[in-house]
Amino acid sequence: MAKSVIKSKLDKATEHAQRVDDWNNRMKDFYENTAKMDRFLADLHFVKLKNVNDSMPSLMREHGFKLESNVEDNRLPGSLSSGNTTYCKLVKYRWKGNKVICRQYCFSTSVSREMMRTIGEGTRLMSYFGSRRKSAPYFLEVHKVFYNAPEDERQKMLFVMHEDFPSSSVALHLWNCDVTPKEAIEWTLELAKAAEWLNVTGVAHRFIRPENVLLSGEGNVLLAGFDAAVSFYKLANDREGEKFILQEPGLPREIPFELWDHLPAECFDKPYDPQFVDSWSIGVLLCTMLTGSHPFEVDMAKLSTQAASLPQQWRQSTERANVPYEGKDDDALRSLLDDIFQPAEQRMITFDMIRDIRLLRVISPSKARIGPGVYYRIDNVSALW
């Protein structure tokens, strides 16, 4: 009896030491990655048009881009303007022998300054993660960004040149009702890796939706749609110390309500911590792929008043009951979604790629370690205990 008690205590101590070690390694990566991104963004310069009357094709030729077709590309995944094409269009070009896409934003008087700032920051962050393509193959590579500088900033235009993207997406598979549980888990695993890259660099995507999860012919996942991405961490400088940045509630008025249903309720109530948004969005997507329907029935206009009731609504939902399981006692996917659909202060912030067998077992079950991992608040050391 005494030996078993001692063994149990040793096992707990070993697990605790491992979690502390994992935590310290993740914090080291976090500070290194945020500093690296900060240096990149400080040196990032978009190419300015010589004058406001420059035509885009002539400017493109100066930098090696050749207009492939005057026909606009109708695909609009990866953009906040999916429901409103009046200020964003995609045009096909060629650059160094490869097809590229020009994402052209036209900021007319009908576009709010908030929307302009949101897209501007998202473009900068997309440029950074696109530059990491070799080490993080989950994001579209950005080649060049051009802009004009008219006297009236509401006539400003932004041209983002990035690699062509696959025509297939999770949205297309959902539309055709052909997502298998195995595909849903494999795609979610890839998406979780992409979200971890963002989170450990101090960035929240905030727009993880089916149309923004692109699928290559090999089944690899590309995460597009950086228009709403924000940094949630600011490095210390000479004037102030490091800090985590809260976001104001809501999104720019140009975004229709039907494009908000992937966000947790705290986004619409008061200033919120965006660190917790992406895991919720991935949970919504996983549930939709597994069951064929959205996990919540809410009035988007009144979402902030329903925040407290959503975890209970999930527990009682048909969707939760319909989550597939592989065996009599195998409730892994349902328990994973239970961990996600929680109030922000209790929600998992990202996915544990070391310990959480609920996703890893699909790829490498022999390497997955069962047990709680370091996937809660990055600034909350108490999560270790």
mmCIF file of C-alpha atoms in Angstrom:
data_model
loop_
_atom_site.group_PDB
_atom_site.id
_atom_site.type_symbol
_atom_site.label_atom_id
_atom_site.label_comp_id
_atom_site.label_asym_id
_atom_site.label_seq_id
_atom_site.Cartn_x
_atom_site.Cartn_y
_atom_site.Cartn_z
ATOM 1 C CA MET A 1 0.000 0.000 0.000
ATOM 2 C CA ALA A 2 2.794 2.387 0.988
ATOM 3 C CA LYS A 3 4.683 1.588 -2.214
ATOM 4 C CA SER A 4 1.652 2.390 -4.369
ATOM 5 C CA VAL A 5 1.158 5.716 -2.566
ATOM 6 C CA ILE A 6 4.819 6.594 -3.065
ATOM 7 C CA LYS A 7 4.644 5.594 -6.736
ATOM 8 C CA SER A 8 1.535 7.712 -7.230
ATOM 9 C CA LYS A 9 3.238 10.742 -5.689
ATOM 10 C CA LEU A 10 6.340 10.192 -7.830
ATOM 11 C CA ASP A 11 4.218 9.926 -10.957
ATOM 12 C CA LYS A 12 2.438 13.192 -10.118
ATOM 13 C CA ALA A 13 5.739 14.911 -9.403
ATOM 14 C CA THR A 14 7.169 13.661 -12.697
ATOM 15 C CA GLU A 15 4.099 14.842 -14.599
ATOM 16 C CA HIS A 16 4.241 18.224 -12.882
ATOM 17 C CA ALA A 17 7.946 18.606 -13.733
ATOM 18 C CA GLN A 18 7.181 17.730 -17.364
ATOM 19 C CA ARG A 19 4.392 20.296 -17.540
ATOM 20 C CA VAL A 20 6.647 22.990 -16.058
ATOM 21 C CA ASP A 21 9.301 22.080 -18.620
ATOM 22 C CA ASP A 22 6.730 22.195 -21.460
ATOM 23 C CA TRP A 23 5.481 25.543 -20.177
ATOM 24 C CA ASN A 24 8.955 27.064 -19.988
ATOM 25 C CA ASN A 25 9.784 25.857 -23.507
ATOM 26 C CA ARG A 26 6.548 27.322 -24.855
ATOM 27 C CA MET A 27 7.172 30.672 -23.154
ATOM 28 C CA LYS A 28 10.679 30.725 -24.611
ATOM 29 C CA ASP A 29 9.236 30.090 -28.088
ATOM 30 C CA PHE A 30 6.587 32.753 -27.474
ATOM 31 C CA TYR A 31 9.080 35.510 -26.637
ATOM 32 C CA GLU A 32 11.448 34.519 -29.451
ATOM 33 C CA ASN A 33 8.648 34.379 -32.038
ATOM 34 C CA THR A 34 7.018 37.655 -31.038
ATOM 35 C CA ALA A 35 10.400 39.415 -31.120
ATOM 36 C CA LYS A 36 11.126 37.937 -34.564
ATOM 37 C CA MET A 37 7.747 39.092 -35.904
ATOM 38 C CA ASP A 38 8.228 42.535 -34.342
ATOM 39 C CA ARG A 39 11.542 42.945 -36.191
ATOM 40 C CA PHE A 40 9.975 41.763 -39.450
ATOM 41 C CA LEU A 41 7.044 44.191 -39.197
ATOM 42 C CA ALA A 42 9.360 47.063 -38.278
ATOM 43 C CA ASP A 43 11.259 46.498 -41.542
ATOM 44 C CA LEU A 44 8.181 45.722 -43.645
ATOM 45 C CA HIS A 45 7.468 48.331 -46.298
ATOM 46 C CA PHE A 46 4.686 48.151 -48.839
ATOM 47 C CA VAL A 47 5.508 49.445 -52.323
ATOM 48 C CA LYS A 48 4.055 52.898 -52.941
ATOM 49 C CA LEU A 49 2.535 53.784 -56.287
ATOM 50 C CA LYS A 50 4.411 56.612 -58.007
ATOM 51 C CA ASN A 51 1.200 58.597 -58.315
ATOM 52 C CA VAL A 52 -2.464 57.979 -57.791
ATOM 53 C CA ASN A 53 -3.086 57.653 -61.555
ATOM 54 C CA ASP A 54 -0.679 54.754 -62.061
ATOM 55 C CA SER A 55 -2.445 51.788 -63.617
ATOM 56 C CA MET A 56 -2.014 48.530 -61.797
ATOM 57 C CA PRO A 57 -0.902 46.483 -64.856
ATOM 58 C CA SER A 58 1.965 48.928 -65.634
ATOM 59 C CA LEU A 59 3.095 48.875 -62.001
ATOM 60 C CA MET A 60 2.960 45.092 -62.003
ATOM 61 C CA ARG A 61 5.207 44.895 -65.065
ATOM 62 C CA GLU A 62 7.861 46.947 -63.286
ATOM 63 C CA HIS A 63 8.046 44.251 -60.603
ATOM 64 C CA GLY A 64 7.764 41.252 -62.924
ATOM 65 C CA PHE A 65 4.005 40.637 -62.621
ATOM 66 C CA LYS A 66 2.065 39.997 -65.801
ATOM 67 C CA LEU A 67 -1.699 40.303 -66.019
ATOM 68 C CA GLU A 68 -3.018 36.902 -67.044
ATOM 69 C CA SER A 69 -6.640 37.834 -67.568
ATOM 70 C CA ASN A 70 -8.883 40.853 -67.181
ATOM 71 C CA VAL A 71 -11.533 38.478 -65.899
ATOM 72 C CA GLU A 72 -11.904 38.790 -62.163
ATOM 73 C CA ASP A 73 -11.613 35.648 -60.099
ATOM 74 C CA ASN A 74 -14.966 34.883 -58.485
ATOM 75 C CA ARG A 75 -13.443 32.902 -55.631
ATOM 76 C CA LEU A 76 -13.436 34.962 -52.477
ATOM 77 C CA PRO A 77 -12.505 32.661 -49.622
ATOM 78 C CA GLY A 78 -9.996 34.234 -47.328
ATOM 79 C CA SER A 79 -11.593 37.675 -47.245
ATOM 80 C CA LEU A 80 -13.937 39.580 -44.999
ATOM 81 C CA SER A 81 -15.562 40.718 -48.214
ATOM 82 C CA SER A 82 -16.904 37.243 -48.979
ATOM 83 C CA GLY A 83 -20.392 38.656 -48.542
ATOM 84 C CA ASN A 84 -19.633 42.053 -50.080
ATOM 85 C CA THR A 85 -17.480 42.242 -53.216
ATOM 86 C CA THR A 86 -17.862 45.979 -53.731
ATOM 87 C CA TYR A 87 -14.449 46.836 -52.293
ATOM 88 C CA CYS A 88 -12.421 43.637 -52.782
ATOM 89 C CA LYS A 89 -11.800 41.631 -55.912
ATOM 90 C CA LEU A 90 -9.303 38.991 -56.977
ATOM 91 C CA VAL A 91 -7.447 39.239 -60.299
ATOM 92 C CA LYS A 92 -5.103 36.633 -61.796
ATOM 93 C CA TYR A 93 -1.454 37.434 -62.587
ATOM 94 C CA ARG A 94 1.726 35.540 -63.373
ATOM 95 C CA TRP A 95 5.028 36.071 -61.581
ATOM 96 C CA LYS A 96 8.222 34.132 -62.224
ATOM 97 C CA GLY A 97 6.248 31.581 -64.217
ATOM 98 C CA ASN A 98 3.690 30.905 -61.467
ATOM 99 C CA LYS A 99 0.066 31.901 -61.106
ATOM 100 C CA VAL A 100 -0.529 34.526 -58.433
ATOM 101 C CA ILE A 101 -3.573 36.325 -57.140
ATOM 102 C CA CYS A 102 -3.920 40.069 -56.703
ATOM 103 C CA ARG A 103 -6.291 40.815 -53.838
ATOM 104 C CA GLN A 104 -7.369 44.353 -54.628
ATOM 105 C CA TYR A 105 -9.019 46.481 -51.935
ATOM 106 C CA CYS A 106 -10.742 49.707 -52.916
ATOM 107 C CA PHE A 107 -11.415 51.858 -49.869
ATOM 108 C CA SER A 108 -14.195 54.138 -51.054
ATOM 109 C CA THR A 109 -16.241 56.526 -48.921
ATOM 110 C CA SER A 110 -18.535 53.629 -47.981
ATOM 111 C CA VAL A 111 -15.738 51.757 -46.176
ATOM 112 C CA SER A 112 -15.200 52.698 -42.529
ATOM 113 C CA ARG A 113 -11.807 53.657 -41.114
ATOM 114 C CA GLU A 114 -12.167 50.755 -38.710
ATOM 115 C CA MET A 115 -12.382 48.377 -41.680
ATOM 116 C CA MET A 116 -9.354 49.993 -43.295
ATOM 117 C CA ARG A 117 -7.310 49.600 -40.105
ATOM 118 C CA THR A 118 -8.482 46.001 -39.668
ATOM 119 C CA ILE A 119 -7.487 45.009 -43.205
ATOM 120 C CA GLY A 120 -4.205 46.937 -42.964
ATOM 121 C CA GLU A 121 -3.097 45.113 -39.815
ATOM 122 C CA GLY A 122 -4.313 41.781 -41.177
ATOM 123 C CA THR A 123 -2.285 42.297 -44.360
ATOM 124 C CA ARG A 124 0.873 43.011 -42.358
ATOM 125 C CA LEU A 125 0.390 39.854 -40.294
ATOM 126 C CA MET A 126 -0.425 37.802 -43.404
ATOM 127 C CA SER A 127 2.839 39.065 -44.942
ATOM 128 C CA TYR A 128 4.802 37.823 -41.944
ATOM 129 C CA PHE A 129 3.301 34.336 -41.785
ATOM 130 C CA GLY A 130 3.441 34.059 -45.572
ATOM 131 C CA SER A 131 7.187 34.694 -45.331
ATOM 132 C CA ARG A 132 7.508 31.649 -43.017
ATOM 133 C CA ARG A 133 6.126 29.239 -45.612
ATOM 134 C CA LYS A 134 9.030 26.786 -45.486
ATOM 135 C CA SER A 135 8.846 26.261 -41.727
ATOM 136 C CA ALA A 136 5.089 26.838 -41.382
ATOM 137 C CA PRO A 137 3.382 25.458 -44.508
ATOM 138 C CA TYR A 138 -0.099 26.490 -43.404
ATOM 139 C CA PHE A 139 -0.284 30.009 -44.849
ATOM 140 C CA LEU A 140 -0.366 31.620 -48.292
ATOM 141 C CA GLU A 141 2.914 33.162 -49.395
ATOM 142 C CA VAL A 142 2.728 36.927 -49.958
ATOM 143 C CA HIS A 143 4.985 38.220 -52.752
ATOM 144 C CA LYS A 144 4.390 41.989 -52.736
ATOM 145 C CA VAL A 145 1.979 44.552 -51.338
ATOM 146 C CA PHE A 146 1.315 47.803 -53.220
ATOM 147 C CA TYR A 147 -0.674 50.876 -52.206
ATOM 148 C CA ASN A 148 -1.467 54.360 -53.373
ATOM 149 C CA ALA A 149 -1.437 57.505 -51.227
ATOM 150 C CA PRO A 150 -4.175 59.900 -52.360
ATOM 151 C CA GLU A 151 -4.962 63.088 -50.480
ATOM 152 C CA ASP A 152 -8.279 61.560 -49.455
ATOM 153 C CA GLU A 153 -7.411 58.344 -47.623
ATOM 154 C CA ARG A 154 -10.868 56.999 -48.446
ATOM 155 C CA GLN A 155 -9.725 56.680 -52.048
ATOM 156 C CA LYS A 156 -6.835 54.538 -50.945
ATOM 157 C CA MET A 157 -6.222 51.209 -52.658
ATOM 158 C CA LEU A 158 -4.283 48.198 -51.442
ATOM 159 C CA PHE A 159 -2.996 45.424 -53.711
ATOM 160 C CA VAL A 160 -1.842 42.189 -52.055
ATOM 161 C CA MET A 161 -0.010 39.820 -54.393
ATOM 162 C CA HIS A 162 -0.007 36.266 -53.013
ATOM 163 C CA GLU A 163 0.288 32.765 -54.355
ATOM 164 C CA ASP A 164 -2.688 31.167 -56.044
ATOM 165 C CA PHE A 165 -4.793 29.066 -53.715
ATOM 166 C CA PRO A 166 -6.582 25.743 -54.165
ATOM 167 C CA SER A 167 -10.159 25.838 -55.403
ATOM 168 C CA SER A 168 -11.175 23.281 -52.771
ATOM 169 C CA SER A 169 -12.107 24.305 -49.242
ATOM 170 C CA VAL A 170 -13.877 22.889 -46.215
ATOM 171 C CA ALA A 171 -16.868 25.033 -47.194
ATOM 172 C CA LEU A 172 -17.105 23.229 -50.531
ATOM 173 C CA HIS A 173 -16.960 19.813 -48.858
ATOM 174 C CA LEU A 174 -19.642 20.830 -46.358
ATOM 175 C CA TRP A 175 -21.804 22.089 -49.201
ATOM 176 C CA ASN A 176 -21.478 18.705 -50.898
ATOM 177 C CA CYS A 177 -22.022 16.845 -47.593
ATOM 178 C CA ASP A 178 -18.964 14.651 -48.087
ATOM 179 C CA VAL A 179 -16.809 15.194 -44.984
ATOM 180 C CA THR A 180 -15.930 11.936 -43.224
ATOM 181 C CA PRO A 181 -15.072 11.857 -39.484
ATOM 182 C CA LYS A 182 -11.500 10.854 -40.379
ATOM 183 C CA GLU A 183 -11.142 13.859 -42.716
ATOM 184 C CA ALA A 184 -12.695 16.173 -40.126
ATOM 185 C CA ILE A 185 -10.156 15.105 -37.488
ATOM 186 C CA GLU A 186 -7.169 15.201 -39.846
ATOM 187 C CA TRP A 187 -8.083 18.683 -41.126
ATOM 188 C CA THR A 188 -8.671 19.891 -37.571
ATOM 189 C CA LEU A 189 -5.249 18.580 -36.552
ATOM 190 C CA GLU A 190 -3.612 20.541 -39.384
ATOM 191 C CA LEU A 191 -5.679 23.598 -38.483
ATOM 192 C CA ALA A 192 -4.655 23.231 -34.838
ATOM 193 C CA LYS A 193 -1.002 23.304 -35.897
ATOM 194 C CA ALA A 194 -1.615 26.496 -37.867
ATOM 195 C CA ALA A 195 -3.425 28.053 -34.885
ATOM 196 C CA GLU A 196 -0.510 27.133 -32.612
ATOM 197 C CA TRP A 197 1.898 28.924 -34.949
ATOM 198 C CA LEU A 198 -0.272 32.025 -34.640
ATOM 199 C CA ASN A 199 -0.832 31.771 -30.891
ATOM 200 C CA VAL A 200 2.797 31.226 -29.973
ATOM 201 C CA THR A 201 3.612 34.362 -31.988
ATOM 202 C CA GLY A 202 1.042 36.486 -30.178
ATOM 203 C CA VAL A 203 -1.526 36.592 -32.998
ATOM 204 C CA ALA A 204 -5.232 35.751 -33.121
ATOM 205 C CA HIS A 205 -6.720 34.979 -36.544
ATOM 206 C CA ARG A 206 -10.380 35.657 -35.598
ATOM 207 C CA PHE A 207 -11.747 34.487 -38.959
ATOM 208 C CA ILE A 208 -11.386 30.699 -38.987
ATOM 209 C CA ARG A 209 -14.383 29.705 -41.054
ATOM 210 C CA PRO A 210 -15.042 26.883 -43.573
ATOM 211 C CA GLU A 211 -14.417 29.137 -46.594
ATOM 212 C CA ASN A 212 -11.028 30.202 -45.186
ATOM 213 C CA VAL A 213 -9.729 26.664 -44.643
ATOM 214 C CA LEU A 214 -8.340 25.741 -48.057
ATOM 215 C CA LEU A 215 -7.448 22.194 -49.091
ATOM 216 C CA SER A 216 -4.724 21.244 -51.554
ATOM 217 C CA GLY A 217 -4.965 18.202 -53.772
ATOM 218 C CA GLU A 218 -2.881 16.282 -51.230
ATOM 219 C CA GLY A 219 -5.324 17.171 -48.440
ATOM 220 C CA ASN A 220 -2.978 19.696 -46.842
ATOM 221 C CA VAL A 221 -4.614 22.636 -45.075
ATOM 222 C CA LEU A 222 -3.930 26.296 -45.843
ATOM 223 C CA LEU A 223 -5.393 28.922 -43.519
ATOM 224 C CA ALA A 224 -6.389 32.077 -45.401
ATOM 225 C CA GLY A 225 -8.515 35.084 -44.456
ATOM 226 C CA PHE A 226 -6.141 37.240 -42.392
ATOM 227 C CA ASP A 227 -8.302 40.343 -42.829
ATOM 228 C CA ALA A 228 -9.391 40.264 -39.161
ATOM 229 C CA ALA A 229 -6.100 39.066 -37.628
ATOM 230 C CA VAL A 230 -4.719 41.011 -34.647
ATOM 231 C CA SER A 231 -1.726 40.924 -32.315
ATOM 232 C CA PHE A 232 -2.650 40.287 -28.688
ATOM 233 C CA TYR A 233 0.811 40.900 -27.216
ATOM 234 C CA LYS A 234 3.120 43.911 -27.218
ATOM 235 C CA LEU A 235 6.812 43.658 -26.406
ATOM 236 C CA ALA A 236 8.322 45.872 -23.713
ATOM 237 C CA ASN A 237 10.012 49.066 -24.903
ATOM 238 C CA ASP A 238 11.715 52.095 -23.365
ATOM 239 C CA ARG A 239 8.377 53.651 -22.382
ATOM 240 C CA GLU A 240 6.341 50.718 -21.096
ATOM 241 C CA GLY A 241 6.564 47.072 -20.150
ATOM 242 C CA GLU A 242 5.179 44.085 -22.008
ATOM 243 C CA LYS A 243 1.422 43.769 -22.104
ATOM 244 C CA PHE A 244 -1.434 41.695 -23.491
ATOM 245 C CA ILE A 245 -3.807 43.709 -25.656
ATOM 246 C CA LEU A 246 -7.588 43.551 -25.359
ATOM 247 C CA GLN A 247 -9.808 44.077 -28.406
ATOM 248 C CA GLU A 248 -12.890 46.233 -28.588
ATOM 249 C CA PRO A 249 -16.150 44.249 -28.977
ATOM 250 C CA GLY A 250 -17.684 43.619 -32.379
ATOM 251 C CA LEU A 251 -16.275 43.756 -35.895
ATOM 252 C CA PRO A 252 -16.399 46.466 -38.577
ATOM 253 C CA ARG A 253 -19.936 47.271 -39.717
ATOM 254 C CA GLU A 254 -19.192 46.074 -43.276
ATOM 255 C CA ILE A 255 -19.099 42.460 -42.101
ATOM 256 C CA PRO A 256 -22.589 40.921 -42.279
ATOM 257 C CA PHE A 257 -23.929 39.059 -39.262
ATOM 258 C CA GLU A 258 -23.834 35.706 -41.047
ATOM 259 C CA LEU A 259 -20.015 35.943 -41.081
ATOM 260 C CA TRP A 260 -19.828 36.348 -37.281
ATOM 261 C CA ASP A 261 -21.251 32.994 -36.225
ATOM 262 C CA HIS A 262 -17.832 31.377 -35.693
ATOM 263 C CA LEU A 263 -16.918 33.771 -32.862
ATOM 264 C CA PRO A 264 -17.512 33.247 -29.123
ATOM 265 C CA ALA A 265 -20.000 35.485 -27.382
ATOM 266 C CA GLU A 266 -17.427 37.510 -25.424
ATOM 267 C CA CYS A 267 -16.387 39.177 -28.697
ATOM 268 C CA PHE A 268 -19.623 41.191 -28.711
ATOM 269 C CA ASP A 269 -20.002 42.280 -25.108
ATOM 270 C CA LYS A 270 -17.002 44.250 -23.814
ATOM 271 C CA PRO A 271 -13.243 44.508 -24.449
ATOM 272 C CA TYR A 272 -12.019 40.919 -24.699
ATOM 273 C CA ASP A 273 -8.846 38.848 -24.838
ATOM 274 C CA PRO A 274 -8.508 37.535 -28.430
ATOM 275 C CA GLN A 275 -6.228 34.679 -27.325
ATOM 276 C CA PHE A 276 -9.288 32.480 -26.791
ATOM 277 C CA VAL A 277 -11.145 33.166 -30.031
ATOM 278 C CA ASP A 278 -9.467 30.759 -32.451
ATOM 279 C CA SER A 279 -9.888 27.581 -30.383
ATOM 280 C CA TRP A 280 -13.646 28.324 -30.181
ATOM 281 C CA SER A 281 -13.815 28.872 -33.958
ATOM 282 C CA ILE A 282 -11.988 25.596 -34.597
ATOM 283 C CA GLY A 283 -14.456 23.860 -32.282
ATOM 284 C CA VAL A 284 -17.394 25.284 -34.238
ATOM 285 C CA LEU A 285 -15.798 24.087 -37.470
ATOM 286 C CA LEU A 286 -15.027 20.608 -36.092
ATOM 287 C CA CYS A 287 -18.581 20.181 -34.816
ATOM 288 C CA THR A 288 -20.007 21.352 -38.145
ATOM 289 C CA MET A 289 -17.848 18.858 -40.044
ATOM 290 C CA LEU A 290 -18.752 15.980 -37.708
ATOM 291 C CA THR A 291 -22.496 16.611 -37.429
ATOM 292 C CA GLY A 292 -23.359 18.675 -40.507
ATOM 293 C CA SER A 293 -24.785 21.570 -38.491
ATOM 294 C CA HIS A 294 -23.681 24.573 -36.442
ATOM 295 C CA PRO A 295 -23.447 23.780 -32.699
ATOM 296 C CA PHE A 296 -25.437 26.827 -31.557
ATOM 297 C CA GLU A 297 -28.752 28.425 -32.378
ATOM 298 C CA VAL A 298 -28.337 32.071 -31.431
ATOM 299 C CA ASP A 299 -29.602 35.461 -32.486
ATOM 300 C CA MET A 300 -26.370 37.115 -33.621
ATOM 301 C CA ALA A 301 -27.772 40.549 -32.814
ATOM 302 C CA LYS A 302 -28.296 39.460 -29.177
ATOM 303 C CA LEU A 303 -25.298 37.179 -28.820
ATOM 304 C CA SER A 304 -23.649 39.097 -25.973
ATOM 305 C CA THR A 305 -26.670 38.508 -23.725
ATOM 306 C CA GLN A 306 -26.538 34.760 -24.405
ATOM 307 C CA ALA A 307 -22.839 34.261 -23.573
ATOM 308 C CA ALA A 308 -23.362 32.626 -20.193
ATOM 309 C CA SER A 309 -25.894 30.146 -21.530
ATOM 310 C CA LEU A 310 -23.868 28.802 -24.477
ATOM 311 C CA PRO A 311 -21.875 26.108 -22.580
ATOM 312 C CA GLN A 312 -25.126 24.757 -21.123
ATOM 313 C CA GLN A 313 -26.808 25.014 -24.523
ATOM 314 C CA TRP A 314 -23.980 22.939 -25.972
ATOM 315 C CA ARG A 315 -24.348 20.267 -23.267
ATOM 316 C CA GLN A 316 -28.022 19.866 -24.122
ATOM 317 C CA SER A 317 -27.724 20.168 -27.901
ATOM 318 C CA THR A 318 -28.562 17.604 -30.543
ATOM 319 C CA GLU A 319 -25.206 18.298 -32.152
ATOM 320 C CA ARG A 320 -23.347 17.152 -29.023
ATOM 321 C CA ALA A 321 -25.392 13.960 -28.931
ATOM 322 C CA ASN A 322 -24.618 13.362 -32.622
ATOM 323 C CA VAL A 323 -20.832 13.681 -32.354
ATOM 324 C CA PRO A 324 -19.549 10.286 -33.582
ATOM 325 C CA TYR A 325 -17.444 8.033 -31.361
ATOM 326 C CA GLU A 326 -15.342 5.013 -32.205
ATOM 327 C CA GLY A 327 -16.213 2.685 -29.361
ATOM 328 C CA LYS A 328 -18.429 2.085 -26.357
ATOM 329 C CA ASP A 329 -16.294 4.168 -24.000
ATOM 330 C CA ASP A 330 -14.624 6.379 -26.584
ATOM 331 C CA ASP A 331 -15.946 9.912 -26.093
ATOM 332 C CA ALA A 332 -12.755 11.707 -27.133
ATOM 333 C CA LEU A 333 -14.182 14.139 -29.688
ATOM 334 C CA ARG A 334 -17.142 15.060 -27.509
ATOM 335 C CA SER A 335 -14.838 15.737 -24.539
ATOM 336 C CA LEU A 336 -12.579 17.845 -26.773
ATOM 337 C CA LEU A 337 -15.529 20.002 -27.819
ATOM 338 C CA ASP A 338 -16.636 20.202 -24.173
ATOM 339 C CA ASP A 339 -13.227 21.699 -23.341
ATOM 340 C CA ILE A 340 -13.576 24.228 -26.145
ATOM 341 C CA PHE A 341 -17.147 25.406 -25.578
ATOM 342 C CA GLN A 342 -16.429 26.991 -22.211
ATOM 343 C CA PRO A 343 -16.379 30.585 -20.919
ATOM 344 C CA ALA A 344 -13.163 32.334 -21.966
ATOM 345 C CA GLU A 345 -11.455 32.034 -18.579
ATOM 346 C CA GLN A 346 -11.907 28.233 -18.633
ATOM 347 C CA ARG A 347 -11.413 27.583 -22.339
ATOM 348 C CA MET A 348 -8.367 25.892 -23.834
ATOM 349 C CA ILE A 349 -6.372 28.555 -25.616
ATOM 350 C CA THR A 350 -4.770 26.298 -28.213
ATOM 351 C CA PHE A 351 -4.300 22.594 -28.895
ATOM 352 C CA ASP A 352 -1.653 20.539 -27.140
ATOM 353 C CA MET A 353 0.393 18.870 -29.865
ATOM 354 C CA ILE A 354 2.395 16.852 -27.306
ATOM 355 C CA ARG A 355 -0.093 15.272 -24.935
ATOM 356 C CA ASP A 356 -3.653 15.520 -26.209
ATOM 357 C CA ILE A 357 -4.412 12.067 -27.563
ATOM 358 C CA ARG A 358 -7.879 13.131 -28.733
ATOM 359 C CA LEU A 359 -6.433 14.566 -31.947
ATOM 360 C CA LEU A 360 -2.981 12.997 -32.117
ATOM 361 C CA ARG A 361 -4.181 9.397 -32.020
ATOM 362 C CA VAL A 362 -5.355 9.701 -35.623
ATOM 363 C CA ILE A 363 -1.812 10.358 -36.818
ATOM 364 C CA SER A 364 0.547 8.860 -34.226
ATOM 365 C CA PRO A 365 -1.306 7.090 -31.405
ATOM 366 C CA SER A 366 1.828 5.433 -30.094
ATOM 367 C CA LYS A 367 3.479 8.826 -29.481
ATOM 368 C CA ALA A 368 0.523 10.615 -27.881
ATOM 369 C CA ARG A 369 0.602 11.008 -24.124
ATOM 370 C CA ILE A 370 -2.649 11.079 -22.200
ATOM 371 C CA GLY A 371 -3.050 13.871 -19.677
ATOM 372 C CA PRO A 372 -3.670 17.587 -19.396
ATOM 373 C CA GLY A 373 -1.246 19.741 -21.344
ATOM 374 C CA VAL A 374 -0.066 23.324 -21.461
ATOM 375 C CA TYR A 375 -2.811 24.827 -23.565
ATOM 376 C CA TYR A 376 -4.434 27.353 -21.290
ATOM 377 C CA ARG A 377 -3.573 31.028 -20.779
ATOM 378 C CA ILE A 378 -0.007 31.716 -21.819
ATOM 379 C CA ASP A 379 0.265 34.363 -19.079
ATOM 380 C CA ASN A 380 -1.378 32.229 -16.375
ATOM 381 C CA VAL A 381 1.269 30.167 -14.587
ATOM 382 C CA SER A 382 -1.375 28.753 -12.249
ATOM 383 C CA ALA A 383 -2.533 26.618 -15.183
ATOM 384 C CA LEU A 384 0.449 24.378 -14.438
ATOM 385 C CA TRP A 385 -1.086 23.173 -11.152
#
